[in-house]
Coordinates of C-alpha atoms in Angstrom, one line a residue:
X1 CA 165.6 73.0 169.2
X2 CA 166.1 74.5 165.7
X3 CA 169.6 74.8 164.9
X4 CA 171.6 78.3 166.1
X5 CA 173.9 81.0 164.9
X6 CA 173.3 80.4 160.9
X7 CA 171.9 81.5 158.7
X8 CA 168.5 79.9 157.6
X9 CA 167.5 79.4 154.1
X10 CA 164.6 80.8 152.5
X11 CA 161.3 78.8 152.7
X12 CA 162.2 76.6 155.0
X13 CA 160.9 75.4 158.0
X14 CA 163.1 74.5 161.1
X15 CA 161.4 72.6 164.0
X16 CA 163.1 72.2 167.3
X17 CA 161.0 70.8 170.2
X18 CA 162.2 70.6 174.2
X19 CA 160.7 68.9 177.0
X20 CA 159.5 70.8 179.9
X21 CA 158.9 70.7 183.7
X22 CA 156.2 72.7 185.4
X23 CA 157.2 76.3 185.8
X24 CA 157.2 79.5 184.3
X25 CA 159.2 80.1 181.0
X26 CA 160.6 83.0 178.6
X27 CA 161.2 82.3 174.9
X28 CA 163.2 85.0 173.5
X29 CA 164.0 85.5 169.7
X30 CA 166.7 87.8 168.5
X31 CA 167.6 88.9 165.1
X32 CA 171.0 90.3 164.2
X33 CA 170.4 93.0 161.8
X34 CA 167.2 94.3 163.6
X35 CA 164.9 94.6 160.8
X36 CA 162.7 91.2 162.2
X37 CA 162.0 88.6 160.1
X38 CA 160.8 90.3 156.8
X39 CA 162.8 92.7 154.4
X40 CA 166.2 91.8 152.3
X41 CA 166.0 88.3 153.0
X42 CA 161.9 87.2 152.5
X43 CA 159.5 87.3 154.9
X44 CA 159.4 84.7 158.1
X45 CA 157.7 83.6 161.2
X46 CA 157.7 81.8 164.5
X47 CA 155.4 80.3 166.9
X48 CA 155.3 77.9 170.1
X49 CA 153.0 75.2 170.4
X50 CA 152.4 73.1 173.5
X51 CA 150.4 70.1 173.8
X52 CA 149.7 71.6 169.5
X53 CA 147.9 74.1 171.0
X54 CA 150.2 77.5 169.6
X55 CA 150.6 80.1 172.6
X56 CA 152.5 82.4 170.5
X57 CA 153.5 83.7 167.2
X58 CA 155.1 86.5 165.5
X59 CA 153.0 89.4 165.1
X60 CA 151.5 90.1 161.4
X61 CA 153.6 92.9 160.2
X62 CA 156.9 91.7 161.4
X63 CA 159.8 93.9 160.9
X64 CA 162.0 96.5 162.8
X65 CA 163.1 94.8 166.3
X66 CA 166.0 93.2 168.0
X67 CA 165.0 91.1 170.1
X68 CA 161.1 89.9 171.3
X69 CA 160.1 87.4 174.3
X70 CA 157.4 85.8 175.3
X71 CA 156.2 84.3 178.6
X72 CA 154.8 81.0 179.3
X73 CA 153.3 78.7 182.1
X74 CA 153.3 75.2 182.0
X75 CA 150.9 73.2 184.0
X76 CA 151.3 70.6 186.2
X77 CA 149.3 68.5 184.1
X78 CA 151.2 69.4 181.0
X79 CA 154.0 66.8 180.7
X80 CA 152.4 63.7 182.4
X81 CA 151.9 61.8 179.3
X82 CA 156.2 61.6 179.1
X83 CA 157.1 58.1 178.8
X84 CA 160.0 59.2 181.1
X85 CA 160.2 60.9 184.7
X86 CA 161.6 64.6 183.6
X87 CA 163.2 65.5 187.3
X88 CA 166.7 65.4 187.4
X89 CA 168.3 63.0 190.1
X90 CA 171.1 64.5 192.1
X91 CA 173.7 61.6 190.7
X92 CA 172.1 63.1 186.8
X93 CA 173.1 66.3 187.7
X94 CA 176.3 65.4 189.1
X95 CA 176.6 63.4 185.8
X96 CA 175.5 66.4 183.9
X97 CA 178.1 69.1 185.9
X98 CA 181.5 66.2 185.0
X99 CA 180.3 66.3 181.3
X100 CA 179.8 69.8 180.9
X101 CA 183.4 70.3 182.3
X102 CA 184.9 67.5 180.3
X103 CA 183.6 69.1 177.5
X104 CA 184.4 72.9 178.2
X105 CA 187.7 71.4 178.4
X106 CA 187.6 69.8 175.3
X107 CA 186.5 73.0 173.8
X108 CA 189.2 75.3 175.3
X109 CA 192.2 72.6 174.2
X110 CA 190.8 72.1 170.3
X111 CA 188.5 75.0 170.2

């Protein structure tokens, strides 16, 4: 996904892009100083797109909130064109639990 926790320059665009299973899904936005994506620091926007069809966007008028979310479903139907199988083998996941430790590790010793 588009890069977190910075601050993002003025008229430009960040594009982040996950793959998804079938299920039900909340994307939630937040904004620090609460005044949405408009005021002091230009005027911006967001959207998600799947399949480039956009389900949501940020309303016209955009200012004044904290935080926003919005639901999604994808379809079974939706991801079959991967040129991968997206499900997660129980030996990936045990791969995946040893690295995240190995890592949280790493982070606690050199922070």
């Amino acid at each position: 996904g588009p890069p977190s926790k910075i601050n993002y320059d003025k008229n430009r665009r960040y594009v982040g892009g996950y793959c998804l299973s079938p299920g039900t899904y909340k994307f939630v936005i937040s904004d620090l100083f609460k005044d949405g994506m408009c005021c002091n620091f230009g005027s911006g926007k967001y959207a998600g797109y799947i399949d480039d069809k956009e389900i949501f966007s940020s309303p016209n008028g955009d200012e004044n909130w904290e935080k926003r979310g919005h639901q999604f479903t994808i379809s079974g139907g939706s991801n079959t064109d991967l040129p991968f199988d997206s499900r997660i083998t129980a030996r990936d996941m045990e791969w995946l639990d040893s690295h995240n430790i190995r890592r949280q590790e790493w982070h606690q010793r050199y922070g």
